[in-house]
Structure formats: structure tokens, C-alpha cells
Coordinates of C-alpha atoms in Angstrom, one line a residue:
M10 CA 51.7 111.5 102.2
D11 CA 48.5 112.9 102.8
F12 CA 46.6 111.2 105.6
A13 CA 43.2 113.3 105.3
L14 CA 40.5 111.5 105.4
S15 CA 37.8 111.4 102.5
A16 CA 34.5 112.6 102.9
R17 CA 33.4 108.7 103.0
A18 CA 35.8 107.9 105.7
E19 CA 34.9 111.0 107.8
D20 CA 31.6 110.2 107.8
V21 CA 32.1 106.9 109.1
C22 CA 34.2 107.9 111.6
G23 CA 31.5 110.5 112.8
R24 CA 29.0 107.8 113.3
M25 CA 31.3 105.5 114.8
W26 CA 32.1 108.1 117.5
D27 CA 28.3 108.5 117.9
F28 CA 27.8 104.9 118.2
M29 CA 30.3 104.6 120.7
R30 CA 29.1 107.6 122.9
E31 CA 25.4 106.6 123.0
Q32 CA 25.6 102.8 122.9
V33 CA 29.0 101.3 123.4
F34 CA 30.2 103.4 126.6
P35 CA 26.9 102.9 128.3
A36 CA 27.3 98.9 127.5
E37 CA 30.6 98.7 129.4
P38 CA 29.0 98.5 133.0
V39 CA 25.9 96.1 131.5
Y40 CA 28.0 93.9 129.9
E41 CA 30.5 93.6 132.7
A42 CA 27.7 93.1 135.3
W43 CA 26.5 90.1 133.5
R44 CA 29.7 88.9 133.4
A45 CA 30.3 89.2 136.9
A46 CA 26.4 87.6 137.7
R47 CA 27.9 84.3 135.8
G48 CA 31.1 84.5 137.2
H49 CA 34.1 85.6 134.8
D50 CA 34.8 81.8 134.2
D51 CA 32.1 81.7 132.2
H52 CA 32.3 82.0 128.4
G53 CA 28.4 82.5 127.9
T54 CA 27.7 85.8 125.4
P55 CA 26.3 88.7 127.2
P56 CA 23.1 89.8 125.7
V57 CA 24.2 93.2 125.2
L58 CA 26.4 92.0 122.7
E59 CA 23.9 91.1 120.1
E60 CA 22.1 94.0 120.8
L61 CA 24.9 96.3 119.7
K62 CA 25.5 94.3 116.9
V63 CA 21.6 95.0 115.6
E64 CA 22.0 98.6 116.1
A65 CA 25.7 98.5 114.3
R66 CA 23.9 97.3 111.4
K67 CA 21.4 100.1 111.3
R68 CA 24.2 102.9 111.2
G69 CA 25.8 100.9 108.6
L70 CA 28.9 100.7 110.7
W71 CA 29.6 96.5 109.8
N72 CA 32.3 94.5 108.1
L73 CA 34.7 97.8 107.7
F74 CA 37.4 96.6 108.0
H75 CA 38.0 95.5 104.0
H76 CA 38.0 97.3 101.0
E77 CA 35.7 95.6 99.2
L78 CA 33.0 95.4 102.1
A79 CA 33.5 98.9 103.3
G80 CA 34.8 101.0 100.7
L81 CA 37.7 101.9 103.1
S82 CA 41.5 102.1 102.4
N83 CA 44.1 100.7 104.9
L84 CA 44.7 103.9 105.8
E85 CA 41.2 105.0 106.4
Y86 CA 39.8 101.9 108.5
A87 CA 42.8 102.8 110.9
S88 CA 41.2 105.8 112.1
V89 CA 37.9 103.7 112.7
A90 CA 40.1 101.3 114.3
E91 CA 41.6 103.7 116.6
I92 CA 38.1 104.7 117.8
T93 CA 37.2 100.7 118.8
G94 CA 40.2 100.7 120.8
W95 CA 38.8 102.9 123.3
S96 CA 36.6 100.2 124.4
P97 CA 38.7 97.1 122.9
V98 CA 36.3 94.6 124.3
I99 CA 33.2 95.4 123.1
A100 CA 33.3 97.7 119.9
P101 CA 35.4 96.1 117.6
E102 CA 33.3 92.5 118.1
V103 CA 30.2 94.2 117.7
I104 CA 31.0 96.0 114.3
N105 CA 32.0 92.7 113.0
C106 CA 35.8 93.9 113.0
G107 CA 37.4 91.7 116.2
A108 CA 40.4 89.6 115.8
P109 CA 40.8 86.7 114.9
D110 CA 37.6 86.5 112.6
T111 CA 38.8 89.8 110.7
G112 CA 42.1 88.2 109.5
N113 CA 40.5 84.4 108.9
M114 CA 37.9 86.0 106.9
E115 CA 40.4 87.9 104.6
T116 CA 42.0 84.9 104.7
L117 CA 38.8 82.9 103.5
M118 CA 38.2 85.9 100.7
L119 CA 41.9 85.4 99.4
F120 CA 42.4 81.6 99.3
G121 CA 39.2 79.9 100.1
T122 CA 36.7 77.8 97.3
P123 CA 33.6 78.8 96.5
E124 CA 32.4 75.9 98.8
Q125 CA 34.6 77.0 101.8
K126 CA 33.6 80.6 101.1
E127 CA 29.7 79.5 101.2
R128 CA 30.2 77.4 104.4
W129 CA 32.2 79.8 106.4
L130 CA 32.9 83.2 105.0
Q131 CA 29.4 84.0 104.6
P132 CA 28.2 82.7 108.5
L133 CA 31.1 85.2 109.4
L134 CA 30.3 88.1 107.9
E135 CA 27.1 88.0 109.0
G136 CA 28.3 87.9 112.4
E137 CA 26.3 84.7 112.9
I138 CA 29.9 82.5 114.1
R139 CA 33.1 83.2 115.4
S140 CA 36.3 81.6 114.3
G141 CA 39.8 80.8 115.6
F142 CA 43.1 80.7 114.0
A143 CA 45.5 77.7 115.2
M144 CA 49.1 78.4 114.8
T145 CA 50.6 78.8 118.4
E146 CA 51.9 75.5 119.7
P147 CA 53.4 74.6 123.7
D148 CA 56.0 73.1 122.8
V149 CA 58.0 74.9 120.4
A150 CA 58.7 78.8 119.6
S151 CA 55.6 79.0 117.2
S152 CA 57.2 83.0 116.2
D153 CA 59.0 80.9 113.6
A154 CA 56.5 78.9 111.8
R155 CA 58.9 76.4 110.6
N156 CA 59.2 74.6 114.2
V157 CA 55.3 73.8 113.9
Q158 CA 55.2 70.2 114.8
T159 CA 51.1 69.7 114.3
S160 CA 51.0 67.3 111.6
I161 CA 48.4 67.5 108.4
V162 CA 48.8 63.8 106.8
R163 CA 46.6 63.1 103.8
D164 CA 44.6 60.1 104.0
G165 CA 42.5 59.1 100.9
D166 CA 39.9 61.7 100.3
D167 CA 40.7 63.4 104.0
Y168 CA 43.5 64.8 106.1
V169 CA 44.5 63.4 109.3
V170 CA 45.2 66.4 111.9
N171 CA 47.5 65.2 115.1
G172 CA 49.3 68.0 117.6
R173 CA 48.5 70.5 120.3
K174 CA 47.9 74.0 119.9
W175 CA 47.3 77.2 122.6
W176 CA 46.7 80.6 123.2
I177 CA 43.9 80.2 120.4
T178 CA 41.8 83.2 121.0
G179 CA 38.2 82.7 120.7
T180 CA 37.7 79.3 121.5
A181 CA 35.7 79.4 124.9
D182 CA 33.2 81.1 123.0
E183 CA 30.9 78.2 121.5
R184 CA 30.1 80.8 118.8
C185 CA 33.3 79.5 117.3
Q186 CA 32.7 77.2 115.3
I187 CA 35.5 77.0 112.7
F188 CA 39.5 76.8 113.3
I189 CA 42.1 77.6 110.6
V190 CA 44.9 75.2 111.9
M191 CA 48.5 75.6 110.8
G192 CA 50.4 72.4 110.3
K193 CA 52.8 70.3 108.5
T194 CA 52.4 68.4 105.5
D195 CA 55.6 68.3 104.1
P196 CA 58.2 67.4 107.0
E197 CA 61.0 67.0 104.6
G198 CA 60.2 69.8 102.2
A199 CA 61.9 73.1 101.3
P200 CA 61.3 75.0 105.0
H201 CA 59.1 77.5 104.0
R202 CA 57.0 74.7 102.0
Q203 CA 56.6 72.8 104.8
Q204 CA 53.9 73.9 106.6
S205 CA 49.6 74.0 105.2
M206 CA 46.7 75.3 106.7
V207 CA 43.1 73.5 106.8
L208 CA 39.7 74.1 107.9
V209 CA 38.7 71.8 111.3
P210 CA 35.2 72.5 112.4
R211 CA 34.7 72.5 116.1
D212 CA 32.4 69.7 116.2
A213 CA 35.2 67.4 114.3
P214 CA 35.8 64.1 116.0
G215 CA 39.1 64.4 118.0
F216 CA 39.2 68.0 118.6
E217 CA 39.4 68.5 122.1
I218 CA 39.6 71.9 124.0
V219 CA 42.2 71.1 127.2
R220 CA 41.8 74.3 129.2
H221 CA 41.1 78.2 129.4
L222 CA 44.1 80.3 129.9
P223 CA 43.7 83.3 132.0
V224 CA 45.8 86.5 131.0
F225 CA 47.5 88.2 133.9
G226 CA 44.4 86.2 136.0
Y227 CA 41.3 88.1 133.5
Q228 CA 39.5 85.2 132.0
D229 CA 38.2 87.1 128.6
Q230 CA 34.8 86.5 127.6
H231 CA 36.1 84.8 124.3
G232 CA 39.0 82.8 125.6
H233 CA 42.1 82.0 125.1
S234 CA 42.5 77.7 125.2
E235 CA 45.1 74.7 124.7
L236 CA 43.9 72.3 122.1
R237 CA 44.4 68.4 121.4
F238 CA 44.0 67.5 118.1
T239 CA 43.8 63.7 118.3
D240 CA 43.3 62.1 114.7
V241 CA 40.9 64.6 113.6
R242 CA 39.6 64.1 110.2
V243 CA 38.5 66.4 107.6
P244 CA 37.4 66.6 104.3
A245 CA 41.1 66.9 101.7
A246 CA 38.3 69.7 100.2
N247 CA 38.8 71.7 103.7
L248 CA 42.8 72.5 102.7
L249 CA 43.5 76.3 102.0
A250 CA 44.9 77.2 98.8
G251 CA 47.6 74.0 98.0
E252 CA 50.0 71.6 100.4
G253 CA 52.8 74.1 101.4
D254 CA 51.5 77.3 101.3
G255 CA 50.7 77.6 104.8
F256 CA 53.6 80.0 105.3
M257 CA 52.7 82.3 102.7
I258 CA 48.9 82.3 103.3
A259 CA 50.0 83.0 107.4
Q260 CA 52.3 86.1 106.0
A261 CA 49.2 87.3 103.8
R262 CA 47.0 87.3 106.6
L263 CA 49.3 90.0 108.8
G264 CA 49.7 92.7 107.1
P265 CA 46.5 94.9 107.4
G266 CA 45.4 92.8 110.7
R267 CA 48.7 94.4 112.4
I268 CA 47.4 97.8 111.6
H269 CA 44.2 97.0 113.1
H270 CA 45.9 95.8 116.4
C271 CA 48.3 98.6 116.6
M272 CA 45.4 101.7 116.0
R273 CA 43.5 100.0 118.8
A274 CA 46.5 100.2 121.1
I275 CA 46.5 103.7 120.2
G276 CA 42.9 104.2 121.0
M277 CA 43.4 102.5 124.4
A278 CA 46.0 105.1 124.8
E279 CA 43.9 107.8 124.1
R280 CA 41.4 106.8 126.6
A281 CA 44.4 106.2 129.5
L282 CA 45.2 109.6 128.5
A283 CA 41.8 110.8 129.1
L284 CA 41.3 109.0 132.0
M285 CA 44.6 110.5 133.6
V286 CA 43.9 114.4 132.5
E287 CA 40.5 113.8 134.2
R288 CA 42.1 112.6 137.3
A289 CA 44.7 115.0 137.5
K290 CA 42.7 117.8 137.7
A291 CA 40.1 116.6 139.9
R292 CA 42.7 114.9 142.8
V293 CA 44.6 117.2 145.2
A294 CA 48.1 116.2 147.0
F295 CA 50.1 118.4 148.6
G296 CA 47.7 121.5 148.4
R297 CA 47.5 121.6 144.9
P298 CA 45.8 119.5 141.9
L299 CA 47.8 116.8 140.5
A300 CA 47.6 118.4 137.6
E301 CA 50.0 121.3 138.7
Q302 CA 52.4 118.8 139.9
G303 CA 56.0 119.0 137.6
T304 CA 56.1 115.0 137.2
V305 CA 52.3 114.5 136.2
R306 CA 52.6 117.3 133.8
E307 CA 55.6 115.5 132.2
A308 CA 53.4 112.2 132.3
I309 CA 50.9 113.9 130.5
A310 CA 52.9 115.9 127.9
L311 CA 55.2 112.7 127.1
S312 CA 52.0 110.7 126.5
R313 CA 50.7 113.1 123.9
I314 CA 54.0 113.3 122.3
E315 CA 54.5 109.6 122.0
I316 CA 50.7 108.8 121.0
D317 CA 51.2 111.2 117.9
Q318 CA 54.5 109.8 116.8
A319 CA 53.2 105.9 116.5
R320 CA 49.8 107.0 115.6
L321 CA 51.8 108.4 112.4
L322 CA 53.8 105.7 112.0
V323 CA 50.9 103.4 111.9
L324 CA 49.3 105.9 109.6
K325 CA 52.4 105.6 107.1
T326 CA 52.4 102.0 107.1
A327 CA 48.6 101.7 106.2
D328 CA 49.4 104.1 103.6
L329 CA 52.4 101.9 102.0
I330 CA 50.2 98.7 102.4
D331 CA 47.8 100.8 100.3
K332 CA 49.7 101.6 97.7
Y333 CA 52.6 98.8 97.7
G334 CA 51.1 96.0 99.1
A335 CA 52.4 94.2 102.7
K336 CA 55.6 93.2 100.9
G337 CA 56.4 96.9 100.2
A338 CA 55.6 97.6 103.6
R339 CA 57.4 94.8 105.5
T340 CA 60.1 96.7 107.4
E341 CA 57.0 99.8 108.8
I342 CA 54.8 96.6 109.4
A343 CA 57.4 95.0 111.8
A344 CA 58.5 98.4 113.5
I345 CA 54.8 99.5 114.6
K346 CA 54.6 95.9 116.0
V347 CA 57.3 96.9 118.3
A348 CA 56.2 100.6 118.8
A349 CA 52.6 101.1 119.3
P350 CA 52.2 98.2 122.2
K351 CA 55.1 100.0 123.9
V352 CA 53.7 103.4 123.7
C353 CA 50.3 101.9 124.9
L354 CA 51.7 100.4 128.0
D355 CA 54.0 103.8 128.7
V356 CA 51.0 105.7 128.5
L357 CA 49.2 103.1 130.8
D358 CA 51.7 102.9 133.1
R359 CA 51.4 106.4 133.8
A360 CA 47.7 106.3 134.0
I361 CA 47.8 103.8 136.5
Q362 CA 50.7 105.7 138.5
V363 CA 48.1 108.8 138.8
H364 CA 45.5 106.9 139.8
G365 CA 47.4 105.1 142.7
G366 CA 45.2 102.3 144.1
A367 CA 42.1 102.9 141.9
G368 CA 44.6 102.2 138.8
V369 CA 45.2 98.5 139.4
S370 CA 41.8 98.0 140.6
D371 CA 38.6 97.1 138.5
D372 CA 37.3 100.5 139.1
T373 CA 38.5 101.9 135.9
P374 CA 39.7 100.4 132.6
L375 CA 43.4 100.6 133.2
A376 CA 44.7 97.1 134.4
Y377 CA 42.6 95.6 132.1
F378 CA 43.9 97.8 129.2
W379 CA 47.1 96.7 130.7
A380 CA 47.0 93.4 130.3
H381 CA 45.5 93.4 127.0
A382 CA 48.1 95.8 126.0
R383 CA 51.2 93.5 127.8
T384 CA 50.0 90.4 125.1
L385 CA 50.5 92.2 122.0
R386 CA 53.9 92.4 122.7
I387 CA 53.7 89.0 122.1
V388 CA 50.9 87.8 119.7
D389 CA 51.5 87.6 116.0
G390 CA 55.6 87.5 116.8
P391 CA 57.1 89.0 120.1
D392 CA 58.7 92.1 119.7
A393 CA 62.3 90.3 119.4
V394 CA 61.4 89.1 116.1
H395 CA 60.0 92.1 114.7
I396 CA 63.2 94.0 115.8
R397 CA 65.3 91.2 114.5
S398 CA 63.5 92.0 110.9
V399 CA 63.8 95.6 111.2
A400 CA 67.7 95.4 112.2
R401 CA 68.1 93.0 109.2
E402 CA 66.6 95.4 106.8
E403 CA 68.6 98.2 108.3
L404 CA 71.6 96.6 107.8
D405 CA 71.1 96.0 104.1
R406 CA 69.9 99.6 103.7
E407 CA 72.0 101.7 101.0
R408 CA 73.7 104.9 102.6
P409 CA 73.5 108.1 100.7
Y410 CA 76.8 108.7 102.1
R411 CA 79.7 106.9 104.1
G412 CA 82.4 108.3 106.4

């Protein structure tokens, strides 16, 4: 495995770091001040985001997540995703590489009709609108897609959608104009052929936003919401791929997206470590800087070791996806989804400890990062599901020697 970046990727990463230092990091207090003045329950768009999007496009930092759009492999984009993880609220969105839009754009690129692409994919690629992915439901364990209860029923030239969804990221932002909704078109079919996906516009009659859900008390600008679909009628042409293809589509969109999530988590961990080091050098306790205390040095060293281990595993996974596709990396994709958030949380916890009371306040990004990283152990399937997958593969693995 050769993880050296191409000249193209080195250039993109260099320009990305310049953008972060010159524009994104200075924008963080502007973003927070705007939201604080409006109240964090307000989900309006801070103007600085649109300003940064204009600047990102000028710098050629736009739609970098897809090889057909930016010329970067999954392995190369992984390094860009790590950089954006240093400012995970702002950076991914302003280069049009934020979740769930990237996964939804890839889904439309893979499975959308020409009409669907023109109506929804093009505005997403231009950053004019945002999107949601509606799979998780409040009444069933949605980590097993076979449990999904939302119904999608054919009625003449339409499909009629009924059901409840929750934790649908992006909904609170009025720019979120289209949802990919997963439901059952054939409840009596084979377990993995019962599900389908259909495109539901935000303004469809019968679509209702029930509430916006906080994450450990935080209300994100884009929101994570509970939705209700009551006899929502959409044209049959809004179906993605074919009836019964929902499970297949769900699997297809997860591989690269998990690389992005995990590398952003590593970026968060790197920023936490940087803050820990800075605090340890500046703070004095018991007559010596914290950096001279054995326990603090151990926290710093373990953090470096664990971050580098996690990064190598994610890069290996990205390389496997590039070579063999998501199917050829399924065990590694499951493994990184467990490993990267755990490492991020461990590093954040140490950084919070070194900061003391400041670490659990809003004076640093550590508390919010922790809340964000903790959700990563649930989204796209909880740890237990991925551990189960890795164990199953390991139990079936042929050994070179037994005894």
C-alpha cells in the first residue's frame, strides 16, 4: 500500500489548509455569534456560510468528495476530509462536502434518472439546496433496515408514503428541499427486497416536521428532526432505481461516506490534541507546567499513537474501496466505523480533562466535538452492528495454521 498523495492531491490539501487558516477558523466566532444572537433554536443560515462558499469556489475547493467531480480517489479525498474535521460544523458544508448531501448526491449520480438528476442533483452540486436521508424510525431498530415500517404504496401513477422518521439530519434548515425516503413497497417479499427509496420534496402535502431533536442539549443549525408522512403522494417517477432496490441502494451509499465520517473524526481528534498540547504548555499546577506532569504526558503520547493507528486503518480502507469497491472492503468499513469515533472520543476526553472546567464549557470546541463524536457511534449503524459484522468475517476466515 502506498499512501503517498499525488501532486494533484498535495495541491488540494495545501489549498485546503490555506483556506482553513485564512477563512474558516476566523469565521468560527462569527458563525457562533450570529447563532447566539438569534438563539440556538433558530435554524436560519448564518450569512458567513454563503460568503465562505463563494470563496471556496474561487479557490477550486468544491465538490471534492467524488472522483468524477474533482479527480481525487477515495484515498486522496480522505486527507481532505481530515482537514475539514478540524472545523466540522463549517468546513465540510462550505466546500459542498457535508453529510448527508454527499451521500445523497452519490446516490442520485448512481441511481437517478436524467429527470431526477436535473431536478435535484444539479442544484445540490451547485450548493443551491440541501437534502435529507430519511431512513431511521422511532418505533423500530432501524440499524436493521428490514425493520423499517414506513409504507410506500403504488396508486396509479403515484406512490403514497405513510410513516414516521426521526434523526433526519438537515431538516431544520429550509434549504433542505428534497428527502430520500426509505420504506416498504412489498412487505411480503424476500427480506432484502421489501424496501424501496423514493424522492419526497419538502413541500409535498402531508409532509410534517414534528420537532427538532437536540444532541446532548445542542441544537445544530441544520437540525436533526422527527418527521411524519401522512398520505404523502409523489409521482411514480420519483422512485429511485426499481421497487425492492432500497436495501441495495442503502449499502451502495455507505462505503465512501464512512471514510468521510471517520477522517473528519480524526481531524477533530487532531485539533483536540493540539488544544491539549497548548493547554499543557501554558498551565501550571503544583509548581510545574502540566506538560511536565507524567499523567499529562501519557495522555498526549497515547493520543498521538491512537490517532495515527486509526488514520492508517481508514487510509487502508479507502485504498481497498478504490481498488475493489465497497464490497471488497466491507470488513474494514465496519472496523473503521468502530475505531475512528472511539479514538476521537478518547482523545477528546483527555483534552477535556487537561482543560478542566474550560473543557466542558463553550470556551473551546471540545464539548461540542465530544457530543458530535459520540453520535458517530450510532449514526450509519451502531457499534454493535459493525462489531457483529467484523466478528462474522473473522469467524469465517481461513487460517494458515491451526494448532
